[in-house]
């Protein structure tokens, strides 16, 4: 996956050397490589297949959420409701799991997507700012999850084997959540680069006015984008519920900020129109590796972990910004 | 952080670190490990089950010899237990239960009994008020199992007394600040009707005491306040007469945990559940325990 | 007006549109025939852009009817209008600045292969389209890296490639160089031959007479009349536009009037010039510009697109400080490192891009007008409201700024009135030197005259003016001297009778570096 | 020249009544909403319309108002400040650990410490041009950790200082000190925005930074000042909360405060896009949110319902003020 975050001229051909050059100029990739080298040198357990699979699996749910967030941010919007939608989907899936896997998965995904559509309609048609709409949805969807479950976790029925498989199954050595993650990013990347819908996200993020005047059905695309973000958050929630064996109304608290951080660290600009799926995956993994290193070290106090995370986030974003600016000035 | 050959390493997956009780628990384990020269690796799940599962996986990847797990919730930690089992790393649950069978999915449970804590609080109140009270309940974080357990135990205890009524139940998020604001508003609306406050933890009780005082109700006099935990500030409040009583929820799992580990290493057979003893603090004994409280 | 002859392709009747309390259009009719080029003229704020935005579905009319090919139509979105064959190239260039030329041209109808965007074909076809138009623009270039003229041509190329029945060009030439204007004329004629109806909006009368067939005149949101252009001479057209009688109008093309070329008094005195730059340079765009401006003098700056005029102005003003060379003001070395330095020394700068670098859209006229003068209006940390009001009233009256009140948001004003507010922003700081970058771009003939007359008057009262303009007439009639730039260097200074359009063009274009393509025709 | 004034083309609209000018723009919708809420509560919530409850509401709203006034300034420059809650915690923690050296040391140190975070935010936004939401997200995370580290590695440092306690619990007549402090911050905010060049600079920097810079506005300095002001006010709020709680509670003080403050600002009618600001609107917004919270507690509305209603009211308030589409 190339880092589409760079102002590369889309559609032009990449030579290997150029791709490498671009990659190295992306702050996130450099930081990820550095963190991995550091980890491998310091901890015997870091560069083991077991640990690599761990990191990938642990971050697959956030990865799905962050992919949806990437789409939204590319249009110049933001979706603060993803954490709550994730909880709603997990809870609904768990509640429906007694009726079988299919109703559970469809119900969870459908509910999250529906709430995403509500976001989209309020943003595109009623014209309320995305920050406000999704902030309200963050609150309201959490309320929904809490009310639906009487504030208790809901067990995933053991009969819903396909559902459980989503969270705990394996394809050869690859855990299913990881497979889903890879698949989702492949589709997302292709979609952004090679489908009209994907290109329109960039267009709207670049200038909504221009896109509208050039005849794009901006409202429909925006609604679809928030629906997609809702659905991906929902998928994340279902995988999480399946993995934990329970739908939790408090799951995903604060994930919106983690997802935004991952998207931004990857190099997608919050102003919209620039960035891509590949870079978000790098961002997710980078933040995941940091947590993994904290755990392997095991003796840093939780508060110093917070401090380090914040400083690290700033550092990457500053470097990222400089590189990007230098690049656009060339 | 490199594994020294032969050294015994214990991993401790703490569920969160943002309140004194959890800090005291972690500290107790750290201190005891230090005393016995055992390496303790601590992770912090920041209150999220999902992160806690990841943390346990990381501990497994790090090849610790044993895992102490303070579960975020009853539900949801099954994959962590399974992974540990697959890696043949024994797990001891600390302070809360998680879904699974002792002896199969985990070795044993060093338990706090949260339902029992709520029940003891309820009984104390019933005895003090002769079974007649209008109670405001300040509950813990919505969705947290401790909150549900402490609510349940308390309700079980007062069910026998028809004149003990919960007139208001609002969440204070286990936080002093939130509870203070919420209590202020409830005082505005119910005023003198209130004769008792039951808070799911000491922090909220301390917030409620300030709100009552600000609202012109004398805590300890007009309104009996009781809570659970037994932290130092609460014992001091009991000493001042503001707080009626607090049921200890003992966070000092260190000695018990490492004694249990020793037994396990010696191959002794362990019961499925080992209860930590919770004391009860009120006017009579609070003062003498202030110094040793956390 | 529903003539029997050629059937109308598009007809609008009784179009009314109100923004807040301001009525932008009031019962306007417009009829377009197949294969005609229809000019739409009127002062700034007359409602031209609003009318075409309604026509293309960008705005919603309050009342009125519209027919296309005899059928009632009602466009809710530009997409619907485009699908029906009504397209526009809008006044403010609306392109995606971070995307490539090809993406912009094909946005909304990307060629696909098995459902996926076919980048190769898209780039290839865009290249062919641009080449067919005689434009040498890389389809893979990111639009934001092109200069304004090229962006404008990309927008036009997109409009043309849509194959519309009705194509609106709203001030397409305001930032084009003569060569590109020629390309545009060719295009328009070709489209006309394919019986496309074209709406052509421009403030430049030469262009109207060069390519338009009919004209509709708007004034203050109302329809004045529609005519065959051939039967209407220029002066009559101006009269219709401004609502004045023939006698009331002056004859000159610009309003610089009699005093032109009159050397200011101070020029004869043996004083150091007010402003002097010595070979200032910055990066690759500005490579050595030396010029002088005396008090009371209007010095014109001429050059082709990209010759470094704006860079020169920004360097003198400290917005993009020069890296080499020196700037002297009043004989003292200044070398401003930021606009603050320049402002403190008494320099004002009206930039060429009103929207991006001039107005603060949400603030009122009063706040916009006094923004630069705030330090002077402040006593003990408090802005004196009464002095603010007094200044604003004085300048609104003096410059004839048309607005509902001083508290109206500036973005609601027409371009010409915005420009006057920006001029006033500097005048109220009582500067010694005023730099004007394209001060009359996109401004109607009436307002243009007013601004030119104002500049002249200011110079007469002792202000030094450095005026960048792409309109040679304006330079020739207005300046005491003209400095000509080429590839970032000052290459000639014309004075007195040397100043003529031919001389300027000659100096601008000769010995051009091979890299530059925007040669004047 | 053409000095003669032309008659204004558009007749001046009748100037709005004085009360509407006081809360400019569409914020009167928020005032109306507040009126409706208060009226409904007075009718249906027992003991709502009492003097003691008035002081209760004012007491509780003051910290949000303090933070939201700063947030209004930040938002009107087109930025956002997510770090306010962590800054509150830092100020509380610094004061708690230093109080045994006296108020004269503890208070200034807490205020300066908190404000420094704002200066850092501002510098990163203005000079390095990192996006505000990311900068302040990072300081939100790091700041919370720092507050805990300061607070003796996450301990809940108890504050026992009668002078300091006054800050959060003292009264002047029936009026809580903290309400007076909040009022002062509102007055300062209104004064700054209306009467000083700084206010214009804030709006200009938010409306069009490039144009503002060319007009001689010190854009970078303005942005740094705005974030510093936000952090300063958050620090004051942090001290008040710490004083009320009697503890440094670094983990919980100011948690989610950023969302409450942002909600107050937008409900009050300041657009997130920048270039406009109404401090009085923000006060109204904060009051709306507080009245909702108070009445929900008084009516004993279940938690999840109160959340859902809160969301609906935010949306409704913003909907009533949304810009008209052309
Ligand atoms: N979005 C808007 N909001 C408020 N007022 C507007 C808006 N757009 C246009 N107007 C007002 O409507 C009137 C007509 O503007 P319009 O842009 O159509 O003029 P124009 O004839 O195209 O002028 P120009 O020659 O300067 O382009 C002006 O008074 C303008 O201020
Ligand atoms: N390729 C480009 N990339 C970025 N900015 C550009 C480019 N070309 C021109 N500009 C900007 O456009 C402005 C005009 O540039 P310049 O001073 O070279 O031309 P000019 O002679 O003033 O021509 P113009 O008539 O376009 O103003 C400057 O602000 C310059 O930085
Ligand atoms: Mg126009
Ligand atoms: Mg220029």
mmCIF file of N, CA and C in Angstrom, chain C residues 297-395:
data_model
loop_
_atom_site.group_PDB
_atom_site.id
_atom_site.type_symbol
_atom_site.label_atom_id
_atom_site.label_comp_id
_atom_site.label_asym_id
_atom_site.label_seq_id
_atom_site.Cartn_x
_atom_site.Cartn_y
_atom_site.Cartn_z
ATOM 1 N N UNK C 297 3.620 60.693 -7.035
ATOM 2 C CA UNK C 297 3.806 60.090 -8.346
ATOM 3 C C UNK C 297 3.070 58.753 -8.426
ATOM 4 N N UNK C 298 2.507 58.459 -9.594
ATOM 5 C CA UNK C 298 1.957 57.115 -9.807
ATOM 6 C C UNK C 298 2.925 56.372 -10.705
ATOM 7 N N UNK C 299 3.535 55.329 -10.162
ATOM 8 C CA UNK C 299 4.446 54.540 -10.983
ATOM 9 C C UNK C 299 3.741 53.236 -11.340
ATOM 10 N N UNK C 300 3.628 52.989 -12.614
ATOM 11 C CA UNK C 300 2.988 51.758 -13.055
ATOM 12 C C UNK C 300 3.998 50.630 -13.093
ATOM 13 N N UNK C 301 3.507 49.407 -12.858
ATOM 14 C CA UNK C 301 4.372 48.241 -13.011
ATOM 15 C C UNK C 301 3.721 47.341 -14.044
ATOM 16 N N UNK C 302 4.471 47.056 -15.105
ATOM 17 C CA UNK C 302 3.928 46.220 -16.159
ATOM 18 C C UNK C 302 4.725 44.936 -16.237
ATOM 19 N N UNK C 303 4.129 43.915 -16.778
ATOM 20 C CA UNK C 303 4.827 42.651 -16.946
ATOM 21 C C UNK C 303 3.831 41.592 -17.326
ATOM 22 N N UNK C 304 4.349 40.506 -17.879
ATOM 23 C CA UNK C 304 3.447 39.415 -18.219
ATOM 24 C C UNK C 304 3.076 38.665 -16.960
ATOM 25 N N UNK C 305 2.136 37.742 -17.087
ATOM 26 C CA UNK C 305 1.782 36.892 -15.946
ATOM 27 C C UNK C 305 3.029 36.192 -15.453
ATOM 28 N N UNK C 306 3.218 36.207 -14.155
ATOM 29 C CA UNK C 306 4.354 35.502 -13.592
ATOM 30 C C UNK C 306 5.672 36.226 -13.744
ATOM 31 N N UNK C 307 5.634 37.482 -14.148
ATOM 32 C CA UNK C 307 6.888 38.196 -14.334
ATOM 33 C C UNK C 307 7.433 38.698 -13.008
ATOM 34 N N UNK C 308 6.678 38.575 -11.954
ATOM 35 C CA UNK C 308 7.206 38.932 -10.643
ATOM 36 C C UNK C 308 6.658 40.228 -10.089
ATOM 37 N N UNK C 309 5.564 40.713 -10.643
ATOM 38 C CA UNK C 309 5.014 41.981 -10.166
ATOM 39 C C UNK C 309 4.483 41.848 -8.756
ATOM 40 N N UNK C 310 3.679 40.795 -8.561
ATOM 41 C CA UNK C 310 3.120 40.612 -7.228
ATOM 42 C C UNK C 310 4.221 40.346 -6.210
ATOM 43 N N UNK C 311 5.211 39.572 -6.624
ATOM 44 C CA UNK C 311 6.325 39.286 -5.721
ATOM 45 C C UNK C 311 7.047 40.576 -5.336
ATOM 46 N N UNK C 312 7.197 41.470 -6.288
ATOM 47 C CA UNK C 312 7.841 42.752 -6.003
ATOM 48 C C UNK C 312 7.056 43.496 -4.932
ATOM 49 N N UNK C 313 5.746 43.558 -5.146
ATOM 50 C CA UNK C 313 4.906 44.275 -4.198
ATOM 51 C C UNK C 313 5.001 43.644 -2.820
ATOM 52 N N UNK C 314 4.954 42.324 -2.775
ATOM 53 C CA UNK C 314 4.985 41.644 -1.479
ATOM 54 C C UNK C 314 6.327 41.822 -0.781
ATOM 55 N N UNK C 315 7.382 41.921 -1.577
ATOM 56 C CA UNK C 315 8.705 42.138 -0.980
ATOM 57 C C UNK C 315 8.780 43.538 -0.376
ATOM 58 N N UNK C 316 8.275 44.528 -1.100
ATOM 59 C CA UNK C 316 8.337 45.896 -0.584
ATOM 60 C C UNK C 316 7.492 46.031 0.673
ATOM 61 N N UNK C 317 6.425 45.252 0.723
ATOM 62 C CA UNK C 317 5.511 45.345 1.853
ATOM 63 C C UNK C 317 5.939 44.430 3.018
ATOM 64 N N UNK C 318 6.942 43.612 2.775
ATOM 65 C CA UNK C 318 7.413 42.748 3.858
ATOM 66 C C UNK C 318 6.622 41.473 4.024
ATOM 67 N N UNK C 319 5.665 41.232 3.134
ATOM 68 C CA UNK C 319 4.850 40.020 3.264
ATOM 69 C C UNK C 319 5.652 38.796 2.837
ATOM 70 N N UNK C 320 6.553 39.009 1.878
ATOM 71 C CA UNK C 320 7.487 37.958 1.470
ATOM 72 C C UNK C 320 8.824 38.678 1.330
ATOM 73 N N UNK C 321 9.513 38.895 2.456
ATOM 74 C CA UNK C 321 10.658 39.817 2.473
ATOM 75 C C UNK C 321 11.722 39.423 1.457
ATOM 76 N N UNK C 322 12.364 40.434 0.896
ATOM 77 C CA UNK C 322 13.411 40.160 -0.077
ATOM 78 C C UNK C 322 14.610 39.555 0.645
ATOM 79 N N UNK C 323 15.296 38.673 -0.092
ATOM 80 C CA UNK C 323 16.453 38.010 0.502
ATOM 81 C C UNK C 323 17.737 38.744 0.152
ATOM 82 N N UNK C 324 17.683 39.478 -0.951
ATOM 83 C CA UNK C 324 18.846 40.275 -1.345
ATOM 84 C C UNK C 324 18.369 41.649 -1.765
ATOM 85 N N UNK C 325 19.301 42.573 -1.876
ATOM 86 C CA UNK C 325 18.938 43.912 -2.297
ATOM 87 C C UNK C 325 18.452 44.729 -1.121
ATOM 88 N N UNK C 326 17.968 45.929 -1.428
ATOM 89 C CA UNK C 326 17.585 46.824 -0.344
ATOM 90 C C UNK C 326 16.348 47.610 -0.710
ATOM 91 N N UNK C 327 15.549 47.917 0.303
ATOM 92 C CA UNK C 327 14.382 48.772 0.135
ATOM 93 C C UNK C 327 14.596 50.028 0.977
ATOM 94 N N UNK C 328 14.540 51.173 0.333
ATOM 95 C CA UNK C 328 14.671 52.436 1.063
ATOM 96 C C UNK C 328 13.348 53.159 1.051
ATOM 97 N N UNK C 329 12.984 53.740 2.171
ATOM 98 C CA UNK C 329 11.781 54.558 2.203
ATOM 99 C C UNK C 329 12.169 55.911 2.775
ATOM 100 N N UNK C 330 11.849 56.951 2.046
ATOM 101 C CA UNK C 330 12.203 58.298 2.488
ATOM 102 C C UNK C 330 13.697 58.433 2.742
ATOM 103 N N UNK C 331 14.487 57.717 1.941
ATOM 104 C CA UNK C 331 15.928 57.841 2.073
ATOM 105 C C UNK C 331 16.529 56.920 3.130
ATOM 106 N N UNK C 332 15.686 56.323 3.952
ATOM 107 C CA UNK C 332 16.227 55.460 5.009
ATOM 108 C C UNK C 332 16.032 54.001 4.647
ATOM 109 N N UNK C 333 17.031 53.203 5.003
ATOM 110 C CA UNK C 333 16.924 51.792 4.673
ATOM 111 C C UNK C 333 15.811 51.163 5.507
ATOM 112 N N UNK C 334 14.911 50.415 4.858
ATOM 113 C CA UNK C 334 13.777 49.863 5.588
ATOM 114 C C UNK C 334 13.837 48.328 5.642
ATOM 115 N N UNK C 335 13.969 47.701 4.494
ATOM 116 C CA UNK C 335 13.974 46.239 4.391
ATOM 117 C C UNK C 335 12.953 45.579 5.316
ATOM 118 N N UNK C 336 11.686 45.820 5.120
ATOM 119 C CA UNK C 336 10.685 45.304 6.058
ATOM 120 C C UNK C 336 10.694 43.771 6.085
ATOM 121 N N UNK C 337 10.624 43.228 7.268
ATOM 122 C CA UNK C 337 10.609 41.772 7.420
ATOM 123 C C UNK C 337 9.199 41.228 7.610
ATOM 124 N N UNK C 338 8.268 42.131 7.847
ATOM 125 C CA UNK C 338 6.877 41.692 7.987
ATOM 126 C C UNK C 338 5.999 42.872 7.618
ATOM 127 N N UNK C 339 4.731 42.611 7.328
ATOM 128 C CA UNK C 339 3.837 43.722 7.008
ATOM 129 C C UNK C 339 3.828 44.782 8.110
ATOM 130 N N UNK C 340 3.974 44.345 9.356
ATOM 131 C CA UNK C 340 3.999 45.315 10.447
ATOM 132 C C UNK C 340 5.041 46.404 10.220
ATOM 133 N N UNK C 341 6.262 45.961 9.848
ATOM 134 C CA UNK C 341 7.343 46.925 9.621
ATOM 135 C C UNK C 341 6.934 47.942 8.567
ATOM 136 N N UNK C 342 6.363 47.413 7.477
ATOM 137 C CA UNK C 342 6.024 48.280 6.360
ATOM 138 C C UNK C 342 4.904 49.245 6.749
ATOM 139 N N UNK C 343 3.930 48.721 7.475
ATOM 140 C CA UNK C 343 2.800 49.564 7.862
ATOM 141 C C UNK C 343 3.277 50.675 8.795
ATOM 142 N N UNK C 344 4.131 50.288 9.731
ATOM 143 C CA UNK C 344 4.643 51.287 10.666
ATOM 144 C C UNK C 344 5.403 52.381 9.932
ATOM 145 N N UNK C 345 6.046 52.010 8.817
ATOM 146 C CA UNK C 345 6.815 53.002 8.069
ATOM 147 C C UNK C 345 5.930 53.812 7.132
ATOM 148 N N UNK C 346 4.651 53.445 7.025
ATOM 149 C CA UNK C 346 3.745 54.231 6.202
ATOM 150 C C UNK C 346 3.475 53.665 4.818
ATOM 151 N N UNK C 347 3.499 52.359 4.699
ATOM 152 C CA UNK C 347 3.187 51.743 3.413
ATOM 153 C C UNK C 347 1.846 51.008 3.518
ATOM 154 N N UNK C 348 1.042 51.113 2.492
ATOM 155 C CA UNK C 348 -0.201 50.359 2.429
ATOM 156 C C UNK C 348 -0.170 49.446 1.210
ATOM 157 N N UNK C 349 -0.931 48.341 1.257
ATOM 158 C CA UNK C 349 -0.873 47.382 0.152
ATOM 159 C C UNK C 349 -2.249 46.778 -0.096
ATOM 160 N N UNK C 350 -2.785 47.023 -1.273
ATOM 161 C CA UNK C 350 -4.052 46.398 -1.643
ATOM 162 C C UNK C 350 -3.707 45.220 -2.539
ATOM 163 N N UNK C 351 -3.954 43.998 -2.043
ATOM 164 C CA UNK C 351 -3.467 42.836 -2.784
ATOM 165 C C UNK C 351 -4.399 42.503 -3.941
ATOM 166 N N UNK C 352 -3.912 41.632 -4.832
ATOM 167 C CA UNK C 352 -4.671 41.388 -6.058
ATOM 168 C C UNK C 352 -5.833 40.430 -5.840
ATOM 169 N N UNK C 353 -5.740 39.625 -4.761
ATOM 170 C CA UNK C 353 -6.799 38.644 -4.547
ATOM 171 C C UNK C 353 -7.674 39.104 -3.386
ATOM 172 N N UNK C 354 -8.716 39.823 -3.749
ATOM 173 C CA UNK C 354 -9.610 40.399 -2.734
ATOM 174 C C UNK C 354 -10.127 39.356 -1.770
ATOM 175 N N UNK C 355 -10.570 38.239 -2.336
ATOM 176 C CA UNK C 355 -11.262 37.254 -1.515
ATOM 177 C C UNK C 355 -10.279 36.559 -0.560
ATOM 178 N N UNK C 356 -9.137 36.153 -1.098
ATOM 179 C CA UNK C 356 -8.229 35.358 -0.267
ATOM 180 C C UNK C 356 -7.368 36.219 0.640
ATOM 181 N N UNK C 357 -7.025 37.417 0.183
ATOM 182 C CA UNK C 357 -6.042 38.184 0.945
ATOM 183 C C UNK C 357 -6.511 39.573 1.316
ATOM 184 N N UNK C 358 -7.756 39.867 1.050
ATOM 185 C CA UNK C 358 -8.209 41.217 1.338
ATOM 186 C C UNK C 358 -9.255 41.270 2.431
ATOM 187 N N UNK C 359 -10.431 40.795 2.104
ATOM 188 C CA UNK C 359 -11.542 40.996 3.032
ATOM 189 C C UNK C 359 -11.534 39.961 4.157
ATOM 190 N N UNK C 360 -12.074 40.357 5.301
ATOM 191 C CA UNK C 360 -12.384 39.404 6.367
ATOM 192 C C UNK C 360 -13.901 39.219 6.264
ATOM 193 N N UNK C 361 -14.340 38.153 5.605
ATOM 194 C CA UNK C 361 -15.722 38.107 5.114
ATOM 195 C C UNK C 361 -16.807 38.318 6.175
ATOM 196 N N UNK C 362 -16.596 37.745 7.385
ATOM 197 C CA UNK C 362 -17.663 37.803 8.376
ATOM 198 C C UNK C 362 -17.710 39.128 9.129
ATOM 199 N N UNK C 363 -16.675 39.928 8.971
ATOM 200 C CA UNK C 363 -16.672 41.186 9.719
ATOM 201 C C UNK C 363 -17.367 42.282 8.921
ATOM 202 N N UNK C 364 -17.814 43.304 9.655
ATOM 203 C CA UNK C 364 -18.563 44.377 9.026
ATOM 204 C C UNK C 364 -17.642 45.286 8.219
ATOM 205 N N UNK C 365 -18.266 46.147 7.446
ATOM 206 C CA UNK C 365 -17.501 47.138 6.696
ATOM 207 C C UNK C 365 -16.670 47.959 7.664
ATOM 208 N N UNK C 366 -17.286 48.337 8.773
ATOM 209 C CA UNK C 366 -16.577 49.187 9.740
ATOM 210 C C UNK C 366 -15.306 48.502 10.236
ATOM 211 N N UNK C 367 -15.431 47.235 10.629
ATOM 212 C CA UNK C 367 -14.254 46.550 11.162
ATOM 213 C C UNK C 367 -13.214 46.302 10.081
ATOM 214 N N UNK C 368 -13.672 45.968 8.881
ATOM 215 C CA UNK C 368 -12.727 45.761 7.794
ATOM 216 C C UNK C 368 -11.984 47.034 7.460
ATOM 217 N N UNK C 369 -12.723 48.127 7.437
ATOM 218 C CA UNK C 369 -12.143 49.385 7.010
ATOM 219 C C UNK C 369 -11.091 49.877 7.998
ATOM 220 N N UNK C 370 -11.353 49.672 9.285
ATOM 221 C CA UNK C 370 -10.432 50.233 10.275
ATOM 222 C C UNK C 370 -9.393 49.246 10.779
ATOM 223 N N UNK C 371 -9.337 48.058 10.176
ATOM 224 C CA UNK C 371 -8.470 47.013 10.737
ATOM 225 C C UNK C 371 -7.005 47.455 10.844
ATOM 226 N N UNK C 372 -6.496 48.058 9.780
ATOM 227 C CA UNK C 372 -5.077 48.422 9.800
ATOM 228 C C UNK C 372 -4.824 49.652 10.666
ATOM 229 N N UNK C 373 -5.868 50.447 10.885
ATOM 230 C CA UNK C 373 -5.682 51.699 11.618
ATOM 231 C C UNK C 373 -5.950 51.543 13.108
ATOM 232 N N UNK C 374 -6.247 50.316 13.542
ATOM 233 C CA UNK C 374 -6.642 50.127 14.938
ATOM 234 C C UNK C 374 -5.656 50.712 15.948
ATOM 235 N N UNK C 375 -4.351 50.490 15.764
ATOM 236 C CA UNK C 375 -3.433 51.063 16.762
ATOM 237 C C UNK C 375 -3.623 52.570 16.917
ATOM 238 N N UNK C 376 -3.969 53.260 15.818
ATOM 239 C CA UNK C 376 -4.142 54.705 15.908
ATOM 240 C C UNK C 376 -5.469 55.088 16.555
ATOM 241 N N UNK C 377 -6.402 54.159 16.550
ATOM 242 C CA UNK C 377 -7.726 54.474 17.103
ATOM 243 C C UNK C 377 -7.844 54.041 18.558
ATOM 244 N N UNK C 378 -6.745 53.515 19.090
ATOM 245 C CA UNK C 378 -6.805 52.947 20.427
ATOM 246 C C UNK C 378 -6.256 53.913 21.470
ATOM 247 N N UNK C 379 -7.031 54.132 22.492
ATOM 248 C CA UNK C 379 -6.556 54.924 23.637
ATOM 249 C C UNK C 379 -6.673 54.063 24.880
ATOM 250 N N UNK C 380 -5.637 53.938 25.634
ATOM 251 C CA UNK C 380 -5.636 53.118 26.848
ATOM 252 C C UNK C 380 -6.172 51.710 26.569
ATOM 253 N N UNK C 381 -5.779 51.175 25.445
ATOM 254 C CA UNK C 381 -6.176 49.802 25.137
ATOM 255 C C UNK C 381 -7.600 49.633 24.651
ATOM 256 N N UNK C 382 -8.296 50.741 24.508
ATOM 257 C CA UNK C 382 -9.690 50.646 24.075
ATOM 258 C C UNK C 382 -9.843 51.344 22.726
ATOM 259 N N UNK C 383 -10.541 50.665 21.837
ATOM 260 C CA UNK C 383 -10.781 51.258 20.533
ATOM 261 C C UNK C 383 -11.844 52.343 20.678
ATOM 262 N N UNK C 384 -11.525 53.529 20.225
ATOM 263 C CA UNK C 384 -12.492 54.612 20.319
ATOM 264 C C UNK C 384 -13.593 54.413 19.292
ATOM 265 N N UNK C 385 -14.750 54.071 19.779
ATOM 266 C CA UNK C 385 -15.865 53.803 18.892
ATOM 267 C C UNK C 385 -16.247 55.032 18.076
ATOM 268 N N UNK C 386 -16.222 56.177 18.731
ATOM 269 C CA UNK C 386 -16.691 57.365 18.021
ATOM 270 C C UNK C 386 -15.733 57.732 16.891
ATOM 271 N N UNK C 387 -14.429 57.602 17.160
ATOM 272 C CA UNK C 387 -13.494 57.923 16.076
ATOM 273 C C UNK C 387 -13.603 56.911 14.952
ATOM 274 N N UNK C 388 -13.851 55.668 15.340
ATOM 275 C CA UNK C 388 -14.025 54.626 14.335
ATOM 276 C C UNK C 388 -15.208 54.966 13.427
ATOM 277 N N UNK C 389 -16.311 55.297 14.055
ATOM 278 C CA UNK C 389 -17.520 55.608 13.296
ATOM 279 C C UNK C 389 -17.289 56.819 12.406
ATOM 280 N N UNK C 390 -16.597 57.783 12.971
ATOM 281 C CA UNK C 390 -16.364 59.018 12.216
ATOM 282 C C UNK C 390 -15.536 58.719 10.962
ATOM 283 N N UNK C 391 -14.466 57.954 11.139
ATOM 284 C CA UNK C 391 -13.602 57.621 10.006
ATOM 285 C C UNK C 391 -14.366 56.822 8.960
ATOM 286 N N UNK C 392 -15.121 55.848 9.433
ATOM 287 C CA UNK C 392 -15.834 55.001 8.488
ATOM 288 C C UNK C 392 -16.833 55.838 7.692
ATOM 289 N N UNK C 393 -17.544 56.704 8.388
ATOM 290 C CA UNK C 393 -18.514 57.527 7.667
ATOM 291 C C UNK C 393 -17.833 58.406 6.628
ATOM 292 N N UNK C 394 -16.704 58.986 7.073
ATOM 293 C CA UNK C 394 -16.007 59.886 6.151
ATOM 294 C C UNK C 394 -15.595 59.140 4.888
ATOM 295 N N UNK C 395 -14.997 57.965 5.064
ATOM 296 C CA UNK C 395 -14.487 57.272 3.893
ATOM 297 C C UNK C 395 -15.599 56.654 3.064
#
